[in-house]
mmCIF file of C-alpha atoms and ligand atoms in Angstrom:
data_model
loop_
_atom_site.group_PDB
_atom_site.id
_atom_site.type_symbol
_atom_site.label_atom_id
_atom_site.label_comp_id
_atom_site.label_asym_id
_atom_site.label_seq_id
_atom_site.Cartn_x
_atom_site.Cartn_y
_atom_site.Cartn_z
ATOM 1 C CA MET A 1 41.299 182.673 76.125
ATOM 2 C CA LYS A 2 37.854 183.200 77.460
ATOM 3 C CA THR A 3 34.861 181.515 75.532
ATOM 4 C CA PHE A 4 31.507 183.221 75.850
ATOM 5 C CA HIS A 5 28.722 180.810 74.708
ATOM 6 C CA ASN A 6 25.239 181.397 74.112
ATOM 7 C CA PRO A 7 22.912 179.482 76.548
ATOM 8 C CA HIS A 8 19.991 180.444 74.459
ATOM 9 C CA HIS A 9 21.004 179.151 71.030
ATOM 10 C CA ALA A 10 18.978 175.972 70.950
ATOM 11 C CA LEU A 11 15.898 178.130 71.175
ATOM 12 C CA HIS A 12 16.572 178.529 67.428
ATOM 13 C CA GLN A 13 16.018 175.265 65.604
ATOM 14 C CA GLY A 14 14.567 175.446 62.246
ATOM 15 C CA ARG A 15 12.603 172.439 60.949
ATOM 16 C CA GLU A 16 13.515 172.795 57.157
ATOM 17 C CA GLU A 17 14.971 175.046 54.541
ATOM 18 C CA MET A 18 13.952 175.538 51.162
ATOM 19 C CA PHE A 19 16.740 174.336 48.656
ATOM 20 C CA ARG A 20 16.201 174.358 45.034
ATOM 21 C CA GLY A 21 12.621 173.591 44.861
ATOM 22 C CA ARG A 22 12.388 171.179 47.808
ATOM 23 C CA MET A 23 12.298 171.423 51.712
ATOM 24 C CA VAL A 24 15.399 169.808 53.250
ATOM 25 C CA PRO A 25 16.447 169.405 56.854
ATOM 26 C CA CYS A 26 18.274 172.483 58.240
ATOM 27 C CA HIS A 27 21.972 172.271 57.961
ATOM 28 C CA GLU A 28 22.244 174.720 60.706
ATOM 29 C CA VAL A 29 21.599 172.858 63.844
ATOM 30 C CA PRO A 30 21.926 173.148 67.551
ATOM 31 C CA ALA A 31 24.445 170.224 67.647
ATOM 32 C CA ARG A 32 27.049 172.354 65.896
ATOM 33 C CA LEU A 33 27.530 174.529 68.816
ATOM 34 C CA ASP A 34 27.268 171.576 71.344
ATOM 35 C CA TYR A 35 30.154 169.792 69.534
ATOM 36 C CA VAL A 36 32.402 172.916 69.846
ATOM 37 C CA LEU A 37 31.492 173.297 73.541
ATOM 38 C CA ALA A 38 32.275 169.687 74.151
ATOM 39 C CA GLU A 39 35.611 169.960 72.450
ATOM 40 C CA LEU A 40 36.458 173.131 74.443
ATOM 41 C CA GLN A 41 35.712 171.339 77.659
ATOM 42 C CA ARG A 42 37.640 168.261 76.492
ATOM 43 C CA ARG A 43 41.027 170.376 75.667
ATOM 44 C CA SER A 44 40.633 173.180 78.457
ATOM 45 C CA LEU A 45 41.443 175.969 76.076
ATOM 46 C CA GLY A 46 40.266 178.619 78.749
ATOM 47 C CA GLY A 47 37.378 179.591 80.739
ATOM 48 C CA LEU A 48 33.925 179.087 79.513
ATOM 49 C CA HIS A 49 31.433 181.838 80.496
ATOM 50 C CA THR A 50 27.881 183.033 79.597
ATOM 51 C CA PRO A 51 27.854 186.713 78.710
ATOM 52 C CA GLU A 52 26.881 189.287 81.406
ATOM 53 C CA VAL A 53 25.267 191.885 79.379
ATOM 54 C CA ASN A 54 22.005 193.682 80.495
ATOM 55 C CA ASP A 55 19.113 194.263 78.152
ATOM 56 C CA ALA A 56 19.759 198.004 77.796
ATOM 57 C CA GLU A 57 23.511 197.428 76.959
ATOM 58 C CA LEU A 58 22.534 194.821 74.390
ATOM 59 C CA ASP A 59 19.673 196.909 72.623
ATOM 60 C CA ALA A 60 22.217 199.692 72.253
ATOM 61 C CA ALA A 61 24.980 197.457 70.702
ATOM 62 C CA ILE A 62 22.507 195.845 68.266
ATOM 63 C CA ALA A 63 21.126 199.356 67.438
ATOM 64 C CA ARG A 64 24.580 200.518 66.266
ATOM 65 C CA VAL A 65 24.678 197.903 63.442
ATOM 66 C CA HIS A 66 20.995 197.211 62.685
ATOM 67 C CA ASP A 67 18.034 199.461 61.647
ATOM 68 C CA ALA A 68 15.321 199.957 64.326
ATOM 69 C CA ARG A 69 12.648 198.937 61.622
ATOM 70 C CA TYR A 70 14.365 195.534 61.244
ATOM 71 C CA THR A 71 14.918 194.848 64.904
ATOM 72 C CA GLN A 72 11.346 195.739 65.629
ATOM 73 C CA PHE A 73 10.289 193.419 62.805
ATOM 74 C CA LEU A 74 12.512 190.598 64.390
ATOM 75 C CA ALA A 75 11.215 191.101 67.872
ATOM 76 C CA SER A 76 7.514 190.635 66.926
ATOM 77 C CA ALA A 77 8.096 188.326 63.928
ATOM 78 C CA TRP A 78 7.031 185.114 65.457
ATOM 79 C CA ASP A 79 3.865 186.449 67.180
ATOM 80 C CA GLU A 80 2.735 187.896 63.779
ATOM 81 C CA TRP A 81 3.426 184.832 61.884
ATOM 82 C CA VAL A 82 1.258 182.784 64.373
ATOM 83 C CA ALA A 83 -1.458 185.545 64.143
ATOM 84 C CA MET A 84 -1.706 185.135 60.423
ATOM 85 C CA ASP A 85 -2.887 181.560 60.984
ATOM 86 C CA PRO A 86 -2.725 179.680 64.356
ATOM 87 C CA ALA A 87 -1.579 176.422 62.471
ATOM 88 C CA ASN A 88 1.633 178.377 61.772
ATOM 89 C CA ALA A 89 2.721 177.650 65.296
ATOM 90 C CA GLN A 90 3.652 174.226 63.884
ATOM 91 C CA ARG A 91 5.698 175.532 61.052
ATOM 92 C CA ASP A 92 8.579 177.755 60.669
ATOM 93 C CA ALA A 93 8.297 181.201 59.101
ATOM 94 C CA LEU A 94 9.947 181.280 55.417
ATOM 95 C CA PRO A 95 9.591 184.121 53.085
ATOM 96 C CA SER A 96 8.190 183.578 49.566
ATOM 97 C CA VAL A 97 7.944 187.033 48.114
ATOM 98 C CA TRP A 98 10.638 189.734 47.941
ATOM 99 C CA PRO A 99 10.906 193.239 46.492
ATOM 100 C CA LEU A 100 13.683 193.186 43.835
ATOM 101 C CA GLY A 101 16.206 195.963 44.615
ATOM 102 C CA ASN A 102 17.279 199.220 43.024
ATOM 103 C CA ARG A 103 16.673 199.364 39.419
ATOM 104 C CA HIS A 104 13.308 197.443 39.554
ATOM 105 C CA ALA A 105 11.664 200.216 41.456
ATOM 106 C CA PHE A 106 9.766 198.139 43.926
ATOM 107 C CA ARG A 107 9.028 200.164 47.110
ATOM 108 C CA THR A 108 10.753 199.155 50.337
ATOM 109 C CA ASP A 109 10.196 202.430 52.149
ATOM 110 C CA VAL A 110 6.484 201.651 52.727
ATOM 111 C CA LEU A 111 6.152 198.902 55.557
ATOM 112 C CA PRO A 112 3.646 196.515 54.251
ATOM 113 C CA GLN A 113 0.870 195.411 56.630
ATOM 114 C CA ASN A 114 0.919 191.836 55.389
ATOM 115 C CA PHE A 115 3.351 189.944 57.497
ATOM 116 C CA ALA A 116 4.356 187.618 54.589
ATOM 117 C CA ALA A 117 5.222 190.764 52.626
ATOM 118 C CA ARG A 118 7.265 192.064 55.662
ATOM 119 C CA LEU A 119 9.072 188.734 55.954
ATOM 120 C CA GLY A 120 10.215 189.126 52.284
ATOM 121 C CA LEU A 121 11.123 192.829 52.747
ATOM 122 C CA PHE A 122 13.597 191.970 55.523
ATOM 123 C CA SER A 123 15.218 188.840 53.948
ATOM 124 C CA TYR A 124 16.956 187.693 50.705
ATOM 125 C CA ASP A 125 16.496 183.901 50.656
ATOM 126 C CA SER A 126 14.147 181.088 51.627
ATOM 127 C CA GLY A 127 16.821 179.059 53.478
ATOM 128 C CA SER A 128 16.692 180.821 56.719
ATOM 129 C CA PRO A 129 13.648 179.600 58.796
ATOM 130 C CA LEU A 130 12.514 182.103 61.560
ATOM 131 C CA THR A 131 11.141 180.142 64.434
ATOM 132 C CA ALA A 132 9.601 180.745 67.893
ATOM 133 C CA GLY A 133 12.928 181.089 69.468
ATOM 134 C CA THR A 134 15.072 182.952 66.770
ATOM 135 C CA TRP A 135 14.921 186.351 68.329
ATOM 136 C CA ALA A 136 16.013 185.228 71.786
ATOM 137 C CA ALA A 137 18.742 183.048 70.405
ATOM 138 C CA ALA A 138 19.903 185.839 68.075
ATOM 139 C CA ARG A 139 20.045 188.320 71.040
ATOM 140 C CA GLY A 140 21.865 185.736 73.199
ATOM 141 C CA GLY A 141 24.562 185.587 70.432
ATOM 142 C CA ALA A 142 24.851 189.423 70.105
ATOM 143 C CA ALA A 143 25.427 189.270 73.762
ATOM 144 C CA CYS A 144 28.282 186.765 73.281
ATOM 145 C CA ALA A 145 29.770 188.945 70.702
ATOM 146 C CA LEU A 146 29.578 192.155 72.971
ATOM 147 C CA ALA A 147 31.106 190.252 75.916
ATOM 148 C CA ALA A 148 34.056 189.009 73.919
ATOM 149 C CA ALA A 149 34.771 192.640 72.359
ATOM 150 C CA ARG A 150 34.780 193.847 76.153
ATOM 151 C CA GLU A 151 37.479 191.409 76.938
ATOM 152 C CA LEU A 152 39.686 192.891 74.292
ATOM 153 C CA LEU A 153 38.788 196.474 75.559
ATOM 154 C CA ALA A 154 39.816 195.200 78.943
ATOM 155 C CA GLY A 155 43.341 194.410 77.594
ATOM 156 C CA GLU A 156 43.058 190.730 76.635
ATOM 157 C CA ARG A 157 44.716 189.388 73.611
ATOM 158 C CA ALA A 158 41.893 187.244 72.407
ATOM 159 C CA ALA A 159 38.365 185.999 73.220
ATOM 160 C CA PHE A 160 35.894 183.679 71.573
ATOM 161 C CA ALA A 161 32.131 184.148 70.869
ATOM 162 C CA LEU A 162 30.662 180.693 70.459
ATOM 163 C CA THR A 163 27.065 181.196 69.224
ATOM 164 C CA ARG A 164 24.489 180.338 66.858
ATOM 165 C CA PRO A 165 22.582 181.127 64.577
ATOM 166 C CA PRO A 166 25.583 182.634 62.747
ATOM 167 C CA GLY A 167 25.488 186.367 61.693
ATOM 168 C CA HIS A 168 27.851 187.390 58.960
ATOM 169 C CA HIS A 169 25.242 187.293 55.986
ATOM 170 C CA ALA A 170 22.732 189.501 58.119
ATOM 171 C CA GLY A 171 22.848 193.148 57.006
ATOM 172 C CA PRO A 172 21.702 196.418 58.549
ATOM 173 C CA ASP A 173 18.039 195.439 57.726
ATOM 174 C CA PHE A 174 17.891 192.008 56.351
ATOM 175 C CA PHE A 175 18.321 188.221 57.301
ATOM 176 C CA GLY A 176 19.548 185.479 55.107
ATOM 177 C CA GLY A 177 22.195 182.481 55.009
ATOM 178 C CA TYR A 178 20.848 181.341 58.417
ATOM 179 C CA CYS A 179 21.860 184.754 59.926
ATOM 180 C CA PHE A 180 19.668 187.212 61.805
ATOM 181 C CA LEU A 181 21.949 189.587 63.841
ATOM 182 C CA ASN A 182 25.491 190.089 62.569
ATOM 183 C CA ASN A 183 27.458 189.269 65.680
ATOM 184 C CA SER A 184 30.879 189.787 64.102
ATOM 185 C CA ALA A 185 29.797 193.389 63.045
ATOM 186 C CA ILE A 186 28.408 193.975 66.440
ATOM 187 C CA ALA A 187 31.806 193.079 68.060
ATOM 188 C CA ALA A 188 33.612 195.140 65.543
ATOM 189 C CA GLN A 189 31.328 198.237 66.311
ATOM 190 C CA ALA A 190 31.729 197.646 69.949
ATOM 191 C CA LEU A 191 35.455 197.647 69.563
ATOM 192 C CA ARG A 192 35.331 201.057 67.763
ATOM 193 C CA ASP A 193 32.808 202.393 70.311
ATOM 194 C CA GLY A 194 35.232 201.284 73.326
ATOM 195 C CA GLY A 195 38.118 203.137 71.884
ATOM 196 C CA LYS A 196 39.845 201.099 69.207
ATOM 197 C CA GLN A 197 40.458 203.363 66.432
ATOM 198 C CA ARG A 198 41.096 200.965 63.365
ATOM 199 C CA VAL A 199 39.335 197.519 63.476
ATOM 200 C CA ALA A 200 39.647 194.823 60.938
ATOM 201 C CA VAL A 201 37.201 192.032 60.094
ATOM 202 C CA LEU A 202 38.797 189.123 58.420
ATOM 203 C CA ASP A 203 35.980 186.503 57.417
ATOM 204 C CA VAL A 204 37.289 183.036 57.000
ATOM 205 C CA ASP A 205 34.026 181.348 56.352
ATOM 206 C CA TYR A 206 33.409 179.457 52.967
ATOM 207 C CA HIS A 207 30.757 181.994 52.059
ATOM 208 C CA HIS A 208 31.446 185.625 51.473
ATOM 209 C CA GLY A 209 30.496 187.808 54.456
ATOM 210 C CA ASN A 210 28.042 189.782 52.614
ATOM 211 C CA GLY A 211 26.257 191.335 55.580
ATOM 212 C CA THR A 212 29.468 192.481 57.263
ATOM 213 C CA GLN A 213 30.672 194.045 54.102
ATOM 214 C CA THR A 214 27.438 195.951 53.465
ATOM 215 C CA ILE A 215 27.423 197.282 57.052
ATOM 216 C CA PHE A 216 30.855 198.784 56.888
ATOM 217 C CA TYR A 217 31.172 199.387 53.065
ATOM 218 C CA GLU A 218 31.238 203.215 53.235
ATOM 219 C CA ARG A 219 33.512 203.511 56.301
ATOM 220 C CA ALA A 220 37.269 203.855 56.632
ATOM 221 C CA ASP A 221 37.352 202.971 60.212
ATOM 222 C CA VAL A 222 36.545 199.331 59.904
ATOM 223 C CA PHE A 223 38.480 197.379 57.187
ATOM 224 C CA THR A 224 36.594 194.270 55.820
ATOM 225 C CA ALA A 225 38.401 191.358 54.308
ATOM 226 C CA SER A 226 36.867 188.027 53.219
ATOM 227 C CA VAL A 227 38.501 184.675 51.784
ATOM 228 C CA HIS A 228 35.664 182.866 50.224
ATOM 229 C CA GLY A 229 34.069 180.619 47.499
ATOM 230 C CA ASP A 230 33.855 182.606 44.144
ATOM 231 C CA PRO A 231 30.281 184.112 44.157
ATOM 232 C CA ALA A 232 30.098 183.333 40.384
ATOM 233 C CA THR A 233 29.114 179.911 41.512
ATOM 234 C CA GLU A 234 28.871 180.041 45.312
ATOM 235 C CA TYR A 235 26.311 181.453 47.866
ATOM 236 C CA PRO A 236 25.461 184.313 48.417
ATOM 237 C CA PHE A 237 26.116 184.789 44.781
ATOM 238 C CA PHE A 238 25.254 188.431 44.380
ATOM 239 C CA LEU A 239 28.090 189.966 46.316
ATOM 240 C CA GLY A 240 31.733 189.032 47.125
ATOM 241 C CA HIS A 241 33.609 189.858 43.878
ATOM 242 C CA ALA A 242 37.064 191.112 43.859
ATOM 243 C CA ASP A 243 36.137 194.500 42.324
ATOM 244 C CA GLU A 244 34.022 195.423 45.512
ATOM 245 C CA ARG A 245 36.687 197.774 47.006
ATOM 246 C CA GLY A 246 34.415 199.971 49.179
ATOM 247 C CA ALA A 247 32.573 203.096 48.436
ATOM 248 C CA GLY A 248 32.745 206.695 49.447
ATOM 249 C CA ALA A 249 34.777 207.256 52.473
ATOM 250 C CA GLY A 250 35.194 203.397 52.660
ATOM 251 C CA GLU A 251 36.841 203.337 49.202
ATOM 252 C CA GLY A 252 39.662 200.897 49.410
ATOM 253 C CA PHE A 253 38.551 199.453 53.002
ATOM 254 C CA ASN A 254 36.966 196.330 51.495
ATOM 255 C CA LEU A 255 39.137 193.398 50.265
ATOM 256 C CA ASN A 256 37.387 190.357 48.599
ATOM 257 C CA LEU A 257 39.495 187.294 47.849
ATOM 258 C CA PRO A 258 37.231 184.852 45.901
ATOM 259 C CA LEU A 259 38.687 181.497 45.275
ATOM 260 C CA PRO A 260 37.249 178.852 42.896
ATOM 261 C CA ARG A 261 35.366 175.833 44.390
ATOM 262 C CA GLY A 262 37.744 172.948 44.819
ATOM 263 C CA THR A 263 40.470 175.152 46.311
ATOM 264 C CA GLY A 264 42.999 173.450 48.662
ATOM 265 C CA PHE A 265 44.948 174.558 51.685
ATOM 266 C CA GLU A 266 48.131 175.963 49.975
ATOM 267 C CA ALA A 267 46.100 178.430 47.679
ATOM 268 C CA TRP A 268 43.671 179.240 50.442
ATOM 269 C CA CYS A 269 46.713 180.139 52.795
ATOM 270 C CA ALA A 270 48.160 182.484 50.144
ATOM 271 C CA ALA A 271 44.964 184.295 50.121
ATOM 272 C CA LEU A 272 44.764 184.532 53.749
ATOM 273 C CA ASP A 273 48.347 186.066 53.757
ATOM 274 C CA THR A 274 47.243 188.608 51.193
ATOM 275 C CA ALA A 275 44.381 189.540 53.597
ATOM 276 C CA ILE A 276 46.751 189.619 56.726
ATOM 277 C CA ASP A 277 49.101 191.778 54.889
ATOM 278 C CA ALA A 278 46.286 194.123 54.025
ATOM 279 C CA ILE A 279 45.248 194.360 57.614
ATOM 280 C CA ASP A 280 48.966 195.050 58.738
ATOM 281 C CA ASP A 281 49.007 197.862 56.036
ATOM 282 C CA PHE A 282 45.752 199.209 57.532
ATOM 283 C CA ASN A 283 47.623 199.102 60.981
ATOM 284 C CA ALA A 284 44.440 197.570 62.812
ATOM 285 C CA ASP A 285 44.428 197.842 66.500
ATOM 286 C CA ALA A 286 41.797 195.175 66.768
ATOM 287 C CA LEU A 287 40.776 192.253 64.688
ATOM 288 C CA VAL A 288 37.470 190.285 64.515
ATOM 289 C CA VAL A 289 37.451 186.769 62.749
ATOM 290 C CA PRO A 290 34.114 185.546 61.583
ATOM 291 C CA MET A 291 35.255 182.013 62.096
ATOM 292 C CA GLY A 292 33.491 179.646 59.734
ATOM 293 C CA LEU A 293 34.765 176.119 59.575
ATOM 294 C CA ASP A 294 32.789 175.050 56.438
ATOM 295 C CA THR A 295 36.115 175.401 54.453
ATOM 296 C CA PHE A 296 36.626 171.942 55.670
ATOM 297 C CA GLU A 297 36.709 169.108 53.050
ATOM 298 C CA GLY A 298 33.951 167.313 54.545
ATOM 299 C CA ASP A 299 31.438 170.175 54.702
ATOM 300 C CA PRO A 300 28.144 169.134 52.986
ATOM 301 C CA ILE A 301 27.325 172.524 51.525
ATOM 302 C CA SER A 302 30.917 174.059 50.646
ATOM 303 C CA GLY A 303 33.699 173.293 48.260
ATOM 304 C CA PHE A 304 37.034 173.936 49.656
ATOM 305 C CA THR A 305 39.313 171.003 50.970
ATOM 306 C CA LEU A 306 40.980 172.032 54.233
ATOM 307 C CA LYS A 307 41.773 169.195 56.537
ATOM 308 C CA SER A 308 41.205 169.227 60.293
ATOM 309 C CA GLU A 309 45.109 169.519 60.999
ATOM 310 C CA ASP A 310 45.135 172.525 58.641
ATOM 311 C CA TYR A 311 43.219 174.506 61.214
ATOM 312 C CA ASP A 312 45.917 174.596 63.527
ATOM 313 C CA THR A 313 48.027 176.457 60.963
ATOM 314 C CA VAL A 314 45.323 178.844 60.283
ATOM 315 C CA GLY A 315 45.269 179.712 63.898
ATOM 316 C CA ARG A 316 49.008 180.229 63.761
ATOM 317 C CA LEU A 317 48.782 182.402 60.953
ATOM 318 C CA LEU A 318 46.150 184.677 62.437
ATOM 319 C CA ALA A 319 48.245 184.937 65.739
ATOM 320 C CA ALA A 320 51.104 186.191 63.694
ATOM 321 C CA ALA A 321 49.026 189.136 62.553
ATOM 322 C CA GLY A 322 49.803 190.393 66.303
ATOM 323 C CA VAL A 323 46.456 192.201 66.812
ATOM 324 C CA PRO A 324 44.080 191.490 69.719
ATOM 325 C CA THR A 325 41.416 189.366 68.323
ATOM 326 C CA VAL A 326 37.769 188.426 68.892
ATOM 327 C CA PHE A 327 36.721 185.042 67.135
ATOM 328 C CA VAL A 328 33.031 184.771 66.327
ATOM 329 C CA PHE A 329 31.651 181.289 65.360
ATOM 330 C CA GLU A 330 29.978 181.303 61.881
ATOM 331 C CA GLY A 331 29.287 178.606 59.561
ATOM 332 C CA GLY A 332 30.583 174.862 59.568
ATOM 333 C CA TYR A 333 28.159 172.125 58.732
ATOM 334 C CA ALA A 334 30.230 168.865 59.007
ATOM 335 C CA VAL A 335 28.602 168.733 62.386
ATOM 336 C CA ALA A 336 30.661 165.958 63.905
ATOM 337 C CA GLU A 337 34.024 167.558 63.033
ATOM 338 C CA VAL A 338 33.134 171.151 63.541
ATOM 339 C CA GLY A 339 34.127 170.953 67.250
ATOM 340 C CA VAL A 340 37.616 169.601 66.615
ATOM 341 C CA ASN A 341 38.231 171.976 63.723
ATOM 342 C CA ALA A 342 37.221 175.071 65.612
ATOM 343 C CA VAL A 343 39.262 174.159 68.745
ATOM 344 C CA ASN A 344 42.330 173.319 66.494
ATOM 345 C CA LEU A 345 42.184 176.826 65.062
ATOM 346 C CA LEU A 346 41.766 178.381 68.487
ATOM 347 C CA GLU A 347 44.632 176.134 70.076
ATOM 348 C CA GLY A 348 46.908 177.008 67.080
ATOM 349 C CA PHE A 349 46.332 180.585 67.813
ATOM 350 C CA CYS A 350 46.847 180.296 71.600
ATOM 351 C CA ARG A 351 49.915 178.304 71.196
ATOM 352 C CA SER A 352 51.337 181.157 69.071
ATOM 353 C CA ILE A 353 50.760 184.194 70.939
HETATM 354 ZN ZN1 LIG B 1 29.312 179.636 55.363
#
């Protein structure tokens, strides 16, 4: 299995995030990726590559998933942040005002001139610092996702997009949850555009993949499934409930399997089996796995209790689905263990195909 890693990932390095009224050090740090890369090198899972994707191809793939208004915002965000106040060059951009959606009747169609307002318009939390290198790092990640999808289109059984910042909380026109471009959605759409007829996304991150769900919610050609902490108590709180089944043409093509905080491996596996059965019924010809490792018992911001050796089993179960698979690195904040856990999963998969 080839790995496509993002050489620009460390350009995104937030200083602090807002957490319940105080600023705390960022959990989503460059070392996360470095640990995975080191473990991949140590265990020789397959070739390590940087993506070969030109700018025009990359722009086109991103535009298939994200609104132009949003990507234009991301592209100029840092310069505008610093233009507000030169001292901003020394601090990350964090939003502090948001238009409440839907029934509250705030206008989101009018683009505010004030950058602080635009920062809120295109985001939904204050935990995702936007930095000088965020756009370059996010684009590098999208390129990894596109390169991994192309591997499948070329006939390979599997590929791994190793990147950060993660992506599955980013929607068509918003960032949040440390995510800016939805790498998994970009991979899924690239698979569709490359000729795969029925693409499934199976999100195994601790947190519900709200961005991916939103992107594909009204479509029948991409089936989205997510096994995650119950949003009644867990981030992202406002999406991820079991009764969200898709809408319009996408009715019945979204499956949420929320589990209570504290869930152990056996119950988690039962939910994973349910999702894999649904993907089998969907008759997917390609699978994207947003691969969060924050289901690990030692994760500092999550609440499941999977152990390192369990990830080998997860890989085996995903292989048994029998579908060409792109893995996309998402969460996982027990930094020292995230490399071992990620490669355990990938190795379990490779051993079983
Ligand atoms: Zn997560």
